[in-house]
XYZ file of C-alpha atoms in Angstrom:
602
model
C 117.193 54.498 99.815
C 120.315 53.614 98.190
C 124.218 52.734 99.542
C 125.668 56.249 98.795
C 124.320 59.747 99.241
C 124.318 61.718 96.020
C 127.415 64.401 96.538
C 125.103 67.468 97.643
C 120.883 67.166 97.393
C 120.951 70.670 96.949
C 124.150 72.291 95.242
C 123.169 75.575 96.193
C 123.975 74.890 100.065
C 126.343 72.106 99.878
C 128.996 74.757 101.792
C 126.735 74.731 104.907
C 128.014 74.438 108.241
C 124.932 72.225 108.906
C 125.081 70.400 105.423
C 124.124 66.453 105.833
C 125.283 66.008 102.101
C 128.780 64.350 100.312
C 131.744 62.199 102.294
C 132.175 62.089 105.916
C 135.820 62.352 107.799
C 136.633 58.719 108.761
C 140.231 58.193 111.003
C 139.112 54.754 112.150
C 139.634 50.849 110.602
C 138.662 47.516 111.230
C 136.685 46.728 114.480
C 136.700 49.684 115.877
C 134.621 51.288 112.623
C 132.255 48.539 113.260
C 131.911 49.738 116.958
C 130.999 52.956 116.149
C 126.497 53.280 115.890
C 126.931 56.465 113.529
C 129.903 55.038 110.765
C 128.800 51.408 110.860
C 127.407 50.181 107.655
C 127.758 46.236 108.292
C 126.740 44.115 105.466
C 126.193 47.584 103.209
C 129.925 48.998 103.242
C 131.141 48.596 99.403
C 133.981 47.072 97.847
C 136.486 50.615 98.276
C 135.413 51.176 101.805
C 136.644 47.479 102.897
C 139.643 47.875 101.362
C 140.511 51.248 102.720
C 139.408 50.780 106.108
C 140.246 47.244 106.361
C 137.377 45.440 106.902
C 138.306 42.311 104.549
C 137.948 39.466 106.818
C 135.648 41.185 109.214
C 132.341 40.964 107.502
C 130.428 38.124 104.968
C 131.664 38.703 101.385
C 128.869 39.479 99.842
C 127.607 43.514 100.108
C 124.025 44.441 100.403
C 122.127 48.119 99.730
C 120.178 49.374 102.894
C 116.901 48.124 102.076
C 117.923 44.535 101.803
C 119.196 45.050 105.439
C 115.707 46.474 106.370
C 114.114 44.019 105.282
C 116.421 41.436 107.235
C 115.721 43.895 110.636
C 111.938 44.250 110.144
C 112.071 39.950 109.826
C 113.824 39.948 112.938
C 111.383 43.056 114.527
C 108.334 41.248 113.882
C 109.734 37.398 114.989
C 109.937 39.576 118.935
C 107.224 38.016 120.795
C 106.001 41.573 122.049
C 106.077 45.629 121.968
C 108.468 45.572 125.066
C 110.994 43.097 123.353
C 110.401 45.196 120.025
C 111.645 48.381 121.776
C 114.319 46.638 123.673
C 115.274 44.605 119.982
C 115.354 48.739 118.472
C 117.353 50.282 120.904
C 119.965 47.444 120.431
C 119.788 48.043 116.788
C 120.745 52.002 116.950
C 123.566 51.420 119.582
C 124.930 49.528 116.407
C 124.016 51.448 113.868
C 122.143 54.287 113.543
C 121.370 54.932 110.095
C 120.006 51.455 109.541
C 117.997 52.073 112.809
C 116.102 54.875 111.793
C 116.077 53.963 107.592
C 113.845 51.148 109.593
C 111.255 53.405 111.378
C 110.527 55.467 108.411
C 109.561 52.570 106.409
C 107.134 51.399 109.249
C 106.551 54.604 110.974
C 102.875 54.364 111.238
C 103.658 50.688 112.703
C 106.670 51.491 114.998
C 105.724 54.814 116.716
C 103.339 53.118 119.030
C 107.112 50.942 120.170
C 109.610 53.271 120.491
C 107.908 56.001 121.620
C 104.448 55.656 123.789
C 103.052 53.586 125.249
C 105.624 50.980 124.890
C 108.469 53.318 125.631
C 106.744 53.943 128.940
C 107.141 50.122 130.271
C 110.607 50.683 129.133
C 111.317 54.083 131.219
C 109.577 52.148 134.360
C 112.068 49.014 133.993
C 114.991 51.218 132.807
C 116.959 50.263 136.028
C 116.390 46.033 134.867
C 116.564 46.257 131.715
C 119.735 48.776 131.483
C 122.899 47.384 129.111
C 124.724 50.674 128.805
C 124.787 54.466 129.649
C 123.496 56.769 127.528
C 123.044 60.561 127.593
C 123.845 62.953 130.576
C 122.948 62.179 134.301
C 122.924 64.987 136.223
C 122.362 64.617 140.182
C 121.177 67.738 142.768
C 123.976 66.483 145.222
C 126.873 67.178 142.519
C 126.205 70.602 141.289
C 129.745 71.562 141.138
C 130.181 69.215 138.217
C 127.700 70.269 135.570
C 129.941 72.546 133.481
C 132.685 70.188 133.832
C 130.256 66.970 132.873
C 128.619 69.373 129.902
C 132.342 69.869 128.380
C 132.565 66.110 127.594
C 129.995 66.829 124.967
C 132.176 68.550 123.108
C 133.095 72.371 122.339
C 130.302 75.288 122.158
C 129.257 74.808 118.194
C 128.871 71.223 118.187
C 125.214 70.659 120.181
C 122.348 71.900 118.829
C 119.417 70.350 120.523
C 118.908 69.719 123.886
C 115.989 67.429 125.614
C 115.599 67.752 129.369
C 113.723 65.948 132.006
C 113.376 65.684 135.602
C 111.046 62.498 135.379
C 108.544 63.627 137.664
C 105.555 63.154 135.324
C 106.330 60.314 132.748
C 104.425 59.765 129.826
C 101.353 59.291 132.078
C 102.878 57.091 134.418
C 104.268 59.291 136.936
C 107.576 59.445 138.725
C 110.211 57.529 137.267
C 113.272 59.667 138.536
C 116.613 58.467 136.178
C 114.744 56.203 133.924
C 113.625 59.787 132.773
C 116.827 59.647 130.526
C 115.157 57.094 127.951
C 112.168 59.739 127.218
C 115.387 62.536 126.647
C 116.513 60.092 124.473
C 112.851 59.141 122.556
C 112.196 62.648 122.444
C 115.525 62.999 120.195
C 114.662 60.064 117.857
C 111.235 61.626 117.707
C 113.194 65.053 116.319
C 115.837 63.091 113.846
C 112.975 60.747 112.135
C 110.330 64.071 111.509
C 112.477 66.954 111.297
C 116.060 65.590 110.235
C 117.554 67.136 113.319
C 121.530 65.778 113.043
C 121.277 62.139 115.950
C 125.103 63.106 116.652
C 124.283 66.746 117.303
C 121.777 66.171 120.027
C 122.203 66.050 124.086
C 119.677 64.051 126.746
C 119.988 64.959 129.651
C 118.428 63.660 132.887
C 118.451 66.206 136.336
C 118.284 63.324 138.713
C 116.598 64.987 142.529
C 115.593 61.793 143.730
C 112.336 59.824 143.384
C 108.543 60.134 145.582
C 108.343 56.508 143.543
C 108.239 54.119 146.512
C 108.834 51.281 143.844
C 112.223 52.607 143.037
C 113.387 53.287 146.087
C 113.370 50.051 147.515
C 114.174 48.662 144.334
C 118.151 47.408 144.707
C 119.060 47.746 141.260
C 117.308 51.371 141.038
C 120.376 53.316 139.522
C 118.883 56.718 140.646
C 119.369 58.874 143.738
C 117.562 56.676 146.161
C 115.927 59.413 148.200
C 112.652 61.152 148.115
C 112.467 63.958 145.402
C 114.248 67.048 146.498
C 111.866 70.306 146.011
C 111.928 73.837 146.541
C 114.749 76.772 146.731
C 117.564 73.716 146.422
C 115.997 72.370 143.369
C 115.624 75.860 141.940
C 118.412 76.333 142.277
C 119.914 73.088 140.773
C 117.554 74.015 137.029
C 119.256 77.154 136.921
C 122.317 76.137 137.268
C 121.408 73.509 134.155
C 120.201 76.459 132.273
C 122.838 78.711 132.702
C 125.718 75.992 132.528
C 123.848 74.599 128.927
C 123.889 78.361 127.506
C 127.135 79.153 128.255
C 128.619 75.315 127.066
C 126.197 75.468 123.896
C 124.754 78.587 122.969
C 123.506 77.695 120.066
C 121.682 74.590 121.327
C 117.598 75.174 120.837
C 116.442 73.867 124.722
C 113.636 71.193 125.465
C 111.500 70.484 128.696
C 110.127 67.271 128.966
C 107.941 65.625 131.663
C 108.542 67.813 134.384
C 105.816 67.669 137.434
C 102.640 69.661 137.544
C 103.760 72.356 139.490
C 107.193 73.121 138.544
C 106.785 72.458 134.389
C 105.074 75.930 133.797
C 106.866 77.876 135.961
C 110.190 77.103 134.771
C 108.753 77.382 131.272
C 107.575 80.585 131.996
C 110.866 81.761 134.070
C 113.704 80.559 130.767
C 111.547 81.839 127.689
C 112.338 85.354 128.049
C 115.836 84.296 128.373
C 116.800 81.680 126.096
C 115.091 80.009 123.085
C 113.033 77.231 124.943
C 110.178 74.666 124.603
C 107.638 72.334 126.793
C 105.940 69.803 124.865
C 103.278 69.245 127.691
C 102.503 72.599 127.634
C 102.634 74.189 124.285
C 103.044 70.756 122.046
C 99.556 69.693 122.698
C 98.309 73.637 122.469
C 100.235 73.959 119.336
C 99.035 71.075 117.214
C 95.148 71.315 118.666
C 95.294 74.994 117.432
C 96.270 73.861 113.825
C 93.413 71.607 114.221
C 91.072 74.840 115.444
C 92.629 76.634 112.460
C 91.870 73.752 109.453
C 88.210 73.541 111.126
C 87.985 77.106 110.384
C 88.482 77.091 106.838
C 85.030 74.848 106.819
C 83.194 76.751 109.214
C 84.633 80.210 108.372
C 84.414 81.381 111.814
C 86.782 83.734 112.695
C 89.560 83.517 115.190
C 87.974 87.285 116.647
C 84.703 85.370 117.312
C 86.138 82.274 118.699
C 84.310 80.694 121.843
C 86.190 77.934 123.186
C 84.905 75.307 126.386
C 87.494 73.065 127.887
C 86.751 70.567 129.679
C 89.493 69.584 132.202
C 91.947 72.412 133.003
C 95.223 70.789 133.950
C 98.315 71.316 132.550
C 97.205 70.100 128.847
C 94.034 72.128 129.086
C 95.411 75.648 130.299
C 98.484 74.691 127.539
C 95.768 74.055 125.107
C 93.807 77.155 126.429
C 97.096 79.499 126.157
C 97.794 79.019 122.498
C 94.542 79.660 121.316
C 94.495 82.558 123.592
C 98.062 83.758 122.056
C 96.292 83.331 118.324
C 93.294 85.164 119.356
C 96.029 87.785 120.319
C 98.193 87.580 117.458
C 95.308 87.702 114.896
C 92.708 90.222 116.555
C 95.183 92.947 118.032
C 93.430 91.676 121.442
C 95.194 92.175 124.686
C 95.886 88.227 125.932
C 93.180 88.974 129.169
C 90.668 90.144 126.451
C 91.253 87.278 124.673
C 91.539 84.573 127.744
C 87.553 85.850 128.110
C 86.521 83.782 124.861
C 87.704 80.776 126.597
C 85.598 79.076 129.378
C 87.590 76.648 131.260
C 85.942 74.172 133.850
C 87.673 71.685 136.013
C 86.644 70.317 139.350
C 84.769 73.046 140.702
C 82.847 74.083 137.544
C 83.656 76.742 135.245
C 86.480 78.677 136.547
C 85.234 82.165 138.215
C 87.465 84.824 140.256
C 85.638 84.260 143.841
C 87.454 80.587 143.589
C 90.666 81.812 142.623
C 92.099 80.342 145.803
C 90.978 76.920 144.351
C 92.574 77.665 141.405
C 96.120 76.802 139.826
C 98.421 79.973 138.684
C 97.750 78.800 135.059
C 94.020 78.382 136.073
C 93.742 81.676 137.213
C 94.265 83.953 133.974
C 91.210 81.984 132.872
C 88.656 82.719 135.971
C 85.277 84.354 134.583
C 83.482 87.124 136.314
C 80.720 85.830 138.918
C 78.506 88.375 137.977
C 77.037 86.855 134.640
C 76.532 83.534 136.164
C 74.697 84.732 139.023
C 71.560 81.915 139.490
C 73.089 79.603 136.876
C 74.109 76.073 136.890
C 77.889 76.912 136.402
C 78.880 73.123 137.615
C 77.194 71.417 135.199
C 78.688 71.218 131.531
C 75.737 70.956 129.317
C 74.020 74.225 131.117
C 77.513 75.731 130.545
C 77.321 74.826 126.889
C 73.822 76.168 126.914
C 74.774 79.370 128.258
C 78.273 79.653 126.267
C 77.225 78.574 123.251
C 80.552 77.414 122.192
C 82.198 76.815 118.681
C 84.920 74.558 119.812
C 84.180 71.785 122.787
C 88.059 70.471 124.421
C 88.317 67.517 126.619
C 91.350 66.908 128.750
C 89.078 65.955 131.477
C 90.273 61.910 131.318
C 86.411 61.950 132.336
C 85.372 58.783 130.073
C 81.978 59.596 128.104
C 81.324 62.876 129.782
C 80.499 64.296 126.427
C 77.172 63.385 126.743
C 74.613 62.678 124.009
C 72.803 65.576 125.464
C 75.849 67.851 126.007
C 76.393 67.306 122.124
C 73.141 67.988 121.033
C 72.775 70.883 122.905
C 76.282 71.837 121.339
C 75.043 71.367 117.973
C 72.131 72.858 118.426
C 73.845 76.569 118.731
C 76.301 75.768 115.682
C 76.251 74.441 112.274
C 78.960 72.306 112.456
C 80.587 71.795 116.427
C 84.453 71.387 116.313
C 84.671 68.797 119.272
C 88.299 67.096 120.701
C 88.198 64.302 122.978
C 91.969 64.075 124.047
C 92.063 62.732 126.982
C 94.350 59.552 127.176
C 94.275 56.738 126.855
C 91.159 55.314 124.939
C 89.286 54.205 127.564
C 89.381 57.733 128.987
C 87.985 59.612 125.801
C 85.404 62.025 126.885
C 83.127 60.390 123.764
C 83.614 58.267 120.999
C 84.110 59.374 117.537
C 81.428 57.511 115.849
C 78.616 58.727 118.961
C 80.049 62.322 118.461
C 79.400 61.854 114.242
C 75.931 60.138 114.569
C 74.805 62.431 117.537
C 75.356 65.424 115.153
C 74.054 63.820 112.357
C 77.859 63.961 110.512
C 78.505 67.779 111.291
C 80.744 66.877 113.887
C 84.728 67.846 113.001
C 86.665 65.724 115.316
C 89.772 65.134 116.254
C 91.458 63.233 119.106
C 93.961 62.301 120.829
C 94.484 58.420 120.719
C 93.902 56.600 116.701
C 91.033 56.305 115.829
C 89.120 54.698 112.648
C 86.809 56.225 109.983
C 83.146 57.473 110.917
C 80.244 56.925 108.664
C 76.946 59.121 108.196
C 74.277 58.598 105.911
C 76.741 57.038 103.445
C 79.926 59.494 104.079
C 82.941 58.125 105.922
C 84.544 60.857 107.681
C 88.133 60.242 108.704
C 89.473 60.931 112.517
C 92.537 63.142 112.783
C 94.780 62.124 116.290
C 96.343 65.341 117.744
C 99.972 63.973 117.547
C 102.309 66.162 119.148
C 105.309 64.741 116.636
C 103.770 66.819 113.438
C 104.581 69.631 115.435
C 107.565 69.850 117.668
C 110.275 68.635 115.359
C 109.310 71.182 112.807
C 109.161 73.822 115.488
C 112.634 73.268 116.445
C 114.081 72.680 113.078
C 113.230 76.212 112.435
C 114.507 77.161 115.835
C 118.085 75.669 115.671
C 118.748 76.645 111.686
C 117.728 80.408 112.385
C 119.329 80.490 115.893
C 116.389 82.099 117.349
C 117.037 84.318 120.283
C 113.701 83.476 121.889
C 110.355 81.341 120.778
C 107.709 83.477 121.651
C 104.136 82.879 120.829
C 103.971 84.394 117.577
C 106.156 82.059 116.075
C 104.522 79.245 117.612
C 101.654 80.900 115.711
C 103.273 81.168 113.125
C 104.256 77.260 113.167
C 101.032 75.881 114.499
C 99.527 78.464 110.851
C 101.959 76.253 108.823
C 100.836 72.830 109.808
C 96.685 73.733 109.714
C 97.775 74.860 105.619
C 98.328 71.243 105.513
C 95.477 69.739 106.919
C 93.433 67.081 104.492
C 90.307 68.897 104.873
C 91.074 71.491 103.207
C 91.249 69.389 99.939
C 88.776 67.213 100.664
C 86.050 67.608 103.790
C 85.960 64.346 104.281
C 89.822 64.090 105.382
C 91.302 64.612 108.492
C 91.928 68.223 109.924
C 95.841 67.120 110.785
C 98.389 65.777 108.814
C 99.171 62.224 108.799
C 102.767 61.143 110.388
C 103.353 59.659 107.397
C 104.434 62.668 105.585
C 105.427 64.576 108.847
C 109.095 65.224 107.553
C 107.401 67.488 104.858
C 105.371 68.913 107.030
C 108.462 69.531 109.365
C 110.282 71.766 106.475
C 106.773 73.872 106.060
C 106.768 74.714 109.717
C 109.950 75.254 110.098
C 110.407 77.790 106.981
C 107.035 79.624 109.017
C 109.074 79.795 112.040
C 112.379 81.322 110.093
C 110.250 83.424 108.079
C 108.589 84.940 111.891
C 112.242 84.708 113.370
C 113.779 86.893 110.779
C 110.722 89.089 110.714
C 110.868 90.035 114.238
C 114.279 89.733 114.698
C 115.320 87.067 116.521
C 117.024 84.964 114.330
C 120.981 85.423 114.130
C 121.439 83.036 111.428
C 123.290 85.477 108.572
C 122.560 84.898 105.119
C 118.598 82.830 105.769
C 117.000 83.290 101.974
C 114.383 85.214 101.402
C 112.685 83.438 98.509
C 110.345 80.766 99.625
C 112.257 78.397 97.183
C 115.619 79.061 98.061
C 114.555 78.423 101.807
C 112.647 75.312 101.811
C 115.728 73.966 99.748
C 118.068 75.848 102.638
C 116.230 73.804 104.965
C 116.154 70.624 103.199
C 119.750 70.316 102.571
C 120.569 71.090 106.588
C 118.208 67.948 107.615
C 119.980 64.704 108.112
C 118.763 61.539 106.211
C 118.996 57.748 107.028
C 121.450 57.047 103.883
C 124.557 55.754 103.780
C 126.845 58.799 102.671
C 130.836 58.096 101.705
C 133.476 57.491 103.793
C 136.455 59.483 103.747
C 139.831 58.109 104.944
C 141.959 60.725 107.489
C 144.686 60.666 109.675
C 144.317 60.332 113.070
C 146.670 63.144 113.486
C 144.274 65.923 112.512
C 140.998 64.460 112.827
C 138.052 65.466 114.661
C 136.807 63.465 117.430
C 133.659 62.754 115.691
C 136.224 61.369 112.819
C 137.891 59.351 115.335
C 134.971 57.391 116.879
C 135.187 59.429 119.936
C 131.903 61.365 120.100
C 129.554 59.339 122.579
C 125.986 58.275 121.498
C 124.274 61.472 120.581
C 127.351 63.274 121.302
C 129.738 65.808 119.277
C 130.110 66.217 115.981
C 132.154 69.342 114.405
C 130.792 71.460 111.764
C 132.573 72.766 109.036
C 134.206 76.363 109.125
């Protein structure tokens, strides 16, 4: 990474509204430039730039290129005695400046992820009210409706968001309710967006919708900074998302629209209520069903089954399995001319009372129920237990979302494998200790014909002399890219075929199909390139179908994947230009809040 950004990394589409390429507007000097997380350049601003924004006397003589300051960061990262003080020592560093802060994570992303994202960023969301400096972000609260539009407008004018994350805090990161410490997973979902897709950190909005807390912790917690009060439910907090919605589409109607960690019974629903209307994503829900599709997908080009033929059991049917269960579902769709309920039929779902059948649909969750089997075909079998289920299904694909440790069986694999040359099996449940089976039992049970992925890191498997590698269903190969191509075509909607589309894009660069002893998912190492190939899929289906209102996408595959490229920001150090005060921007005058405005050009 060097000091200065080349003038345009693609020529072509230097004039872009969106372009992250050649000098920005600068109307600020001295301390105040230093102040400001998205100009600061500390030790790293050259010779010129001190003298025209007077910084002599304000900063050690001698001037450094960005990676000597990483290296002087990832020293003073690793001295941190632990992965809380890491994350706390991070989110210090990008309140000062943000290029440095993310030029950092890329060079250690494998390392890092685990710390500023989960599980350490969990421990930070459950002390957020102890360990809070400074506000970030927008807090919203159910007793102040009145003010959203008003609040919304301090984030600047209609073109200048074009991402937003939103959470309730209901269901955190596995650890439950954490009411307004929800804001920091807003704000990690962002960072996860800028470091994998390039989405602009100054163009971005988290927002918390604070309706209280059931977290009996918080509330009698003095320093909680949250609505002390039980969680407010039903028709009034109804009412309060759609007035979030609607206030967020009319303030930025451009801006692509993110659900994060809402609770069990209210994050499908609303899903399901905004995605006719607006262009709209859960992570819980279709983030986990996206990427463990692409997985399905690069199995398939070993196994050659076809999508038509596909017989899916999943093992745990909350919100993650019937998520999981709905993409494939929508891909069985998209790629057999299947109606979805014809399709929902090669799927056998079992949760707590077995496989799911229609005479227990009253046991059964409104996501649950499109899944429910006829009784008639089980009649006089076990349908409780899952290796008679397996038995009976004969399944391609076994799912576990179950957090049932081990309850993938040596004998539920075996019987698996004995229907199927080579068994595509997931353990996801999370964390480790609650994998439904262990990679290397799953490899040596099936005598290495296992494909596996899962959804915690795990290490190589060995076989009669062949070491097999273990993909980890990691949501981040897949989100960012989907909403790159969301927010640069200005989808109208995101309906499931371009999440097909996208989750097609990141199996065509799976390992395994290069090598079969590679993983069936990308690596996060090279997730940023995988990020531009999904996101050029989800154009390409945009445009296609009509959705997109972008003018002037490119047709040629080329052209577009340079399009894209040159619209995705980058952790350099790009020139400052000096401007008056007088008819600068607020972004040019230091005014635009941490992942607040930021004009584009005309």
């Amino acid at each position: 990474m060097a000091t200065d950004d080349k003038a345009v990394k693609h020529p072509k589409y230097g004039h872009l509204p969106l372009s992250t390429s050649g000098p920005v507007d600068c109307a600020i000097t001295g301390s105040a430039l230093l102040r400001t997380p998205y100009f600061n350049k500390g030790s790293a601003f050259p010779k010129n730039e001190r003298s025209d924004f007077k910084l002599h006397g304000l900063l050690p003589p001698n001037v450094q290129i960005l990676e000597e300051q990483c290296q002087r960061a990832y020293d003073q990262y690793r001295s941190r005695p632990n992965p809380l003080a890491q994350n706390i020592f991070m989110t210090s560093m990008k309140e000062q400046n943000e290029v440095l802060y993310y030029a950092l994570i890329l060079q250690h992303i494998k390392e890092m992820f685990p710390v500023i994202y989960t599980p350490t960023e969990g421990e930070a969301i459950a002390d957020y009210s102890r360990l809070f400096r400074r506000p970030d972000g927008l807090f919203l609260n159910i007793f102040d409706q009145d003010r959203i539009e008003a609040d919304m407008e301090q984030w600047g004018s209609p073109k200048d968001i074009d991402l937003i994350v939103v959470s309730d805090g209901e269901q955190i990161l596995g650890i439950g309710d954490q009411g307004v410490g929800a804001i920091l997973i807003s704000i990690a979902k962002l960072v996860i967006y800028t470091l994998c897709a390039g989405i602009h950190p100054a163009r971005v909005l988290p927002v918390v919708l604070d309706c209280g807390t059931d977290n009996h912790q918080c509330l009698n917690d003095e320093l909680y900074l949250g609505l002390r009060r039980p969680r407010v439910r039903g028709e009034e907090y109804d009412n309060f998302v759609d007035k979030f919605v609607h206030a967020a589409r009319e303030r930025f109607p451009n801006a692509y629209l993110h659900f994060e960690d809402f609770g069990l019974n209210n994050a499908r629903r609303i899903l399901d209520k905004y995605t006719p209307q607006i262009a709209c994503f859960n992570d819980d829900v279709q983030g986990t069903g996206c990427v463990t599709l692409a997985a399905i997908m690069a199995a398939f080009h070993v196994t050659k089954t076809k999508m038509s033929d596909l017989r899916v059991v999943m093992f745990g049917s909350g919100s993650a399995g019937t998520g999981i269960a709905d993409q494939i579902r929508d891909a069985i769709a998209v790629e057999s001319g299947k109606s979805q309920e014809e399709a929902g039929k090669q799927i056998y779902c079992v949760d707590k009372p077995g496989l799911l059948l229609k005479s227990k649909q009253d046991q059964l969750t409104p996501a649950q129920i499109p899944y429910a089997h006829d009784d008639a075909p089980w009649e006089g079998k076990d349908h409780t237990s899952l290796v008679d289920i397996i038995k009976e299904v004969k399944p391609h694909v076994l799912i576990g979302c179950s957090t049932r440790p081990k309850a993938f069986t040596k004998e539920v694999v075996t019987e698996m494998a004995s229907h199927v040359p080579r068994p595509i099996i997931f353990p996801l449940s999370n964390p480790t200790r609650l994998h439904e089976a262990d990679p290397k039992d799953l490899n040596e049970w099936t005598e290495g014909r296992a494909l596996i992925a899962t959804g915690s890191p795990f290490p190589p498997v060995e076989h009669n002399g062949v070491t097999r590698e273990i993909s980890e269903c990691n949501n981040s190969v897949t989100f960012p890219g989907i909403g790159l191509g969301a927010i640069l075509s200005r989808t109208k909607l995101l309906p499931p075929s371009l999440l097909v589309a996208a989750t097609r894009a990141l199996a065509s660069q799976a390992p395994i199909l290069k090598d079969e002893t590679k993983g069936l998912l990308p690596d996060v190492q090279d997730v940023r390139e995988v990020s531009v190939k999904i996101a050029v899929a989800v154009i390409r289906k945009a445009v296609e179908e009509g959705l997109a209102q972008e003018k002037k996408i490119p047709e040629e595959e080329g052209d577009l994947e340079e399009w894209v490229r040159e619209q995705m920001w980058e952790p350099v150090y790009r020139p400052l230009r000096r401007v008056g005060k007088e008819n600068a921007t607020r972004h040019a005058k230091g005014e635009a809040g941490t992942g607040g405005m930021v004009d584009v050009k005309e």
